[in-house]
Amino acid sequence: MPLLFGVPRSIVYCSFGNVIKSFRRCLALKVGDNATLTKKITKEDVTQFGNLTGDTNPIHVDDLYVRENTKFERCVVHGAFLNSLVSSVIGTQLPGPGTVVVKQELNFPSPCYVGEEVEVSVKVKDVRKIITVEFLCRSNSGNVVLWGIAKLVHQPLSNK
């Protein structure tokens, strides 16, 4: 097998091809590009997220506790769960694989209740070495439950 820089030529081409594809995707990214995700958040989702993270605060899982001890109508979705949906859009759609969040600002103006459907939208605001996006998460009741800004770095994925 022919070598290029001491590495089998097929591996060099394959890796370089992935870098080019990733670079083209980043170059093709422009201000105004957007992507969305819609998800109905179930009690099971919230319970699993709480078990995974260790955040088993009863405000997320115990309806009776919530009604008797808080101002909320029913169990509230973890803010970190909502942010993970934003991360899903950023990491899989816009800009996509190879993207890393380096800075983020989160705002939670209204609660998101278990059982609600949310639409997460991410929109590109600036494309430079650091990509800036804004995001919004709106529940099916019409309330904005999360909004913010993120700074991203897009790193090409290798074929290793």
mmCIF file of C-alpha atoms in Angstrom:
data_model
loop_
_atom_site.group_PDB
_atom_site.id
_atom_site.type_symbol
_atom_site.label_atom_id
_atom_site.label_comp_id
_atom_site.label_asym_id
_atom_site.label_seq_id
_atom_site.Cartn_x
_atom_site.Cartn_y
_atom_site.Cartn_z
ATOM 1 C CA MET A 1 0.000 0.000 0.000
ATOM 2 C CA PRO A 2 1.497 3.393 -0.956
ATOM 3 C CA LEU A 3 2.348 5.711 1.947
ATOM 4 C CA LEU A 4 1.882 9.451 2.211
ATOM 5 C CA PHE A 5 3.854 11.066 5.060
ATOM 6 C CA GLY A 6 4.429 7.570 6.469
ATOM 7 C CA VAL A 7 0.695 6.844 6.674
ATOM 8 C CA PRO A 8 -1.304 4.618 4.323
ATOM 9 C CA ARG A 9 -2.598 6.861 1.543
ATOM 10 C CA SER A 10 -6.237 5.680 1.981
ATOM 11 C CA ILE A 11 -6.266 6.820 5.640
ATOM 12 C CA VAL A 12 -4.824 10.230 4.763
ATOM 13 C CA TYR A 13 -7.435 10.778 2.056
ATOM 14 C CA CYS A 14 -10.278 9.589 4.270
ATOM 15 C CA SER A 15 -9.258 11.817 7.207
ATOM 16 C CA PHE A 16 -8.547 14.779 4.941
ATOM 17 C CA GLY A 17 -11.919 14.276 3.248
ATOM 18 C CA ASN A 18 -13.692 14.518 6.618
ATOM 19 C CA VAL A 19 -11.788 17.686 7.466
ATOM 20 C CA ILE A 20 -12.790 19.215 4.122
ATOM 21 C CA LYS A 21 -16.462 18.234 4.591
ATOM 22 C CA SER A 22 -16.492 19.706 8.097
ATOM 23 C CA PHE A 23 -14.690 22.849 6.925
ATOM 24 C CA ARG A 24 -17.160 23.260 4.043
ATOM 25 C CA ARG A 25 -20.079 22.865 6.433
ATOM 26 C CA CYS A 26 -18.608 25.570 8.663
ATOM 27 C CA LEU A 27 -17.917 27.824 5.655
ATOM 28 C CA ALA A 28 -21.451 27.230 4.385
ATOM 29 C CA LEU A 29 -22.841 28.316 7.744
ATOM 30 C CA LYS A 30 -24.286 31.812 7.545
ATOM 31 C CA VAL A 31 -26.074 34.332 9.713
ATOM 32 C CA GLY A 32 -29.763 33.500 9.858
ATOM 33 C CA ASP A 33 -29.373 29.730 9.454
ATOM 34 C CA ASN A 34 -31.641 27.927 11.915
ATOM 35 C CA ALA A 35 -32.695 24.492 13.101
ATOM 36 C CA THR A 36 -35.462 23.236 15.376
ATOM 37 C CA LEU A 37 -36.394 20.234 17.461
ATOM 38 C CA THR A 38 -39.788 19.415 18.987
ATOM 39 C CA LYS A 39 -40.168 17.121 22.006
ATOM 40 C CA LYS A 40 -42.978 16.177 24.369
ATOM 41 C CA ILE A 41 -41.397 15.911 27.811
ATOM 42 C CA THR A 42 -42.821 12.995 29.755
ATOM 43 C CA LYS A 43 -42.712 12.173 33.456
ATOM 44 C CA GLU A 44 -40.481 9.216 32.525
ATOM 45 C CA ASP A 45 -38.034 11.567 30.735
ATOM 46 C CA VAL A 46 -37.794 13.784 33.819
ATOM 47 C CA THR A 47 -37.449 10.844 36.215
ATOM 48 C CA GLN A 48 -34.670 9.295 34.109
ATOM 49 C CA PHE A 49 -32.895 12.659 33.814
ATOM 50 C CA GLY A 50 -33.114 13.138 37.602
ATOM 51 C CA ASN A 51 -31.731 9.660 38.241
ATOM 52 C CA LEU A 52 -28.925 10.203 35.729
ATOM 53 C CA THR A 53 -27.873 13.579 37.163
ATOM 54 C CA GLY A 54 -28.743 12.973 40.814
ATOM 55 C CA ASP A 55 -31.147 15.938 40.816
ATOM 56 C CA THR A 56 -34.126 14.241 42.453
ATOM 57 C CA ASN A 57 -35.574 17.469 43.843
ATOM 58 C CA PRO A 58 -39.293 16.724 44.459
ATOM 59 C CA ILE A 59 -40.233 19.841 42.468
ATOM 60 C CA HIS A 60 -39.497 17.748 39.367
ATOM 61 C CA VAL A 61 -41.204 14.472 40.275
ATOM 62 C CA ASP A 62 -43.747 14.822 43.117
ATOM 63 C CA ASP A 63 -47.051 16.474 42.118
ATOM 64 C CA LEU A 64 -48.385 16.553 45.697
ATOM 65 C CA TYR A 65 -45.210 18.218 46.995
ATOM 66 C CA VAL A 66 -45.385 20.793 44.189
ATOM 67 C CA ARG A 67 -49.048 21.667 44.828
ATOM 68 C CA GLU A 68 -48.628 21.962 48.603
ATOM 69 C CA ASN A 69 -45.232 23.658 48.780
ATOM 70 C CA THR A 70 -44.649 25.764 45.668
ATOM 71 C CA LYS A 71 -46.247 28.362 43.442
ATOM 72 C CA PHE A 72 -46.144 25.990 40.461
ATOM 73 C CA GLU A 73 -49.161 24.195 38.984
ATOM 74 C CA ARG A 74 -47.434 20.830 38.631
ATOM 75 C CA CYS A 75 -43.991 19.249 38.333
ATOM 76 C CA VAL A 76 -41.380 21.415 36.609
ATOM 77 C CA VAL A 77 -38.874 20.145 34.032
ATOM 78 C CA HIS A 78 -35.194 20.513 34.993
ATOM 79 C CA GLY A 79 -33.627 23.572 33.381
ATOM 80 C CA ALA A 80 -30.611 21.423 32.528
ATOM 81 C CA PHE A 81 -32.923 19.029 30.672
ATOM 82 C CA LEU A 82 -34.180 21.891 28.506
ATOM 83 C CA ASN A 83 -30.599 23.002 27.895
ATOM 84 C CA SER A 84 -29.697 19.461 26.861
ATOM 85 C CA LEU A 85 -32.280 19.774 24.065
ATOM 86 C CA VAL A 86 -30.510 22.949 22.915
ATOM 87 C CA SER A 87 -27.236 21.034 23.010
ATOM 88 C CA SER A 88 -28.828 18.288 20.922
ATOM 89 C CA VAL A 89 -29.728 20.762 18.168
ATOM 90 C CA ILE A 90 -26.270 22.379 18.256
ATOM 91 C CA GLY A 91 -24.389 19.080 18.256
ATOM 92 C CA THR A 92 -26.436 17.217 15.665
ATOM 93 C CA GLN A 93 -27.951 19.846 13.356
ATOM 94 C CA LEU A 94 -26.530 23.361 13.559
ATOM 95 C CA PRO A 95 -23.565 23.588 13.160
ATOM 96 C CA GLY A 96 -23.586 19.832 13.851
ATOM 97 C CA PRO A 97 -21.047 17.114 14.706
ATOM 98 C CA GLY A 98 -17.723 18.424 15.959
ATOM 99 C CA THR A 99 -19.259 21.510 17.585
ATOM 100 C CA VAL A 100 -18.313 22.380 21.159
ATOM 101 C CA VAL A 101 -20.037 24.970 23.365
ATOM 102 C CA VAL A 102 -17.409 27.256 24.937
ATOM 103 C CA LYS A 103 -19.715 29.807 26.576
ATOM 104 C CA GLN A 104 -23.427 29.966 27.248
ATOM 105 C CA GLU A 105 -25.988 32.293 28.833
ATOM 106 C CA LEU A 106 -29.270 30.738 30.007
ATOM 107 C CA ASN A 107 -32.502 32.478 30.984
ATOM 108 C CA PHE A 108 -35.628 30.716 32.300
ATOM 109 C CA PRO A 109 -38.484 33.267 32.209
ATOM 110 C CA SER A 110 -41.316 30.741 32.720
ATOM 111 C CA PRO A 111 -41.553 27.195 34.042
ATOM 112 C CA CYS A 112 -41.824 24.245 31.689
ATOM 113 C CA TYR A 113 -44.209 21.667 33.081
ATOM 114 C CA VAL A 114 -43.891 17.907 32.748
ATOM 115 C CA GLY A 115 -46.181 16.769 29.938
ATOM 116 C CA GLU A 116 -45.700 19.870 27.801
ATOM 117 C CA GLU A 117 -44.338 19.783 24.286
ATOM 118 C CA VAL A 118 -41.468 22.168 23.592
ATOM 119 C CA GLU A 119 -39.991 23.521 20.401
ATOM 120 C CA VAL A 120 -36.301 24.362 20.578
ATOM 121 C CA SER A 121 -34.944 26.683 17.909
ATOM 122 C CA VAL A 122 -31.329 27.676 17.339
ATOM 123 C CA LYS A 123 -30.361 30.538 15.021
ATOM 124 C CA VAL A 124 -26.902 31.635 13.852
ATOM 125 C CA LYS A 125 -26.108 35.261 14.769
ATOM 126 C CA ASP A 126 -22.396 35.498 13.845
ATOM 127 C CA VAL A 127 -19.879 33.284 12.043
ATOM 128 C CA ARG A 128 -16.218 33.778 12.829
ATOM 129 C CA LYS A 129 -13.634 31.604 14.572
ATOM 130 C CA ILE A 130 -16.196 31.575 17.389
ATOM 131 C CA ILE A 131 -19.749 31.002 16.129
ATOM 132 C CA THR A 132 -22.527 32.816 18.006
ATOM 133 C CA VAL A 133 -26.042 31.391 18.157
ATOM 134 C CA GLU A 134 -29.180 32.388 19.964
ATOM 135 C CA PHE A 135 -31.695 29.816 21.109
ATOM 136 C CA LEU A 136 -35.284 29.773 22.267
ATOM 137 C CA CYS A 137 -37.389 27.053 23.832
ATOM 138 C CA ARG A 138 -41.163 27.601 23.733
ATOM 139 C CA SER A 139 -43.750 25.335 25.341
ATOM 140 C CA ASN A 140 -47.013 24.368 23.645
ATOM 141 C CA SER A 141 -48.750 26.760 26.073
ATOM 142 C CA GLY A 142 -46.927 29.554 24.212
ATOM 143 C CA ASN A 143 -44.555 30.462 27.038
ATOM 144 C CA VAL A 144 -40.846 30.960 26.467
ATOM 145 C CA VAL A 145 -39.294 28.582 28.993
ATOM 146 C CA LEU A 146 -35.632 29.044 28.024
ATOM 147 C CA TRP A 147 -33.695 31.512 25.894
ATOM 148 C CA GLY A 148 -30.089 32.458 25.607
ATOM 149 C CA ILE A 149 -26.897 32.837 23.619
ATOM 150 C CA ALA A 150 -24.093 30.361 23.053
ATOM 151 C CA LYS A 151 -20.563 30.700 21.714
ATOM 152 C CA LEU A 152 -19.408 27.678 19.748
ATOM 153 C CA VAL A 153 -16.256 26.272 18.219
ATOM 154 C CA HIS A 154 -16.640 23.904 15.314
ATOM 155 C CA GLN A 155 -13.900 21.275 15.291
ATOM 156 C CA PRO A 156 -13.598 18.895 12.350
ATOM 157 C CA LEU A 157 -14.150 15.264 13.284
ATOM 158 C CA SER A 158 -11.299 12.900 12.509
ATOM 159 C CA ASN A 159 -11.798 9.421 11.176
ATOM 160 C CA LYS A 160 -9.826 7.725 13.984
#
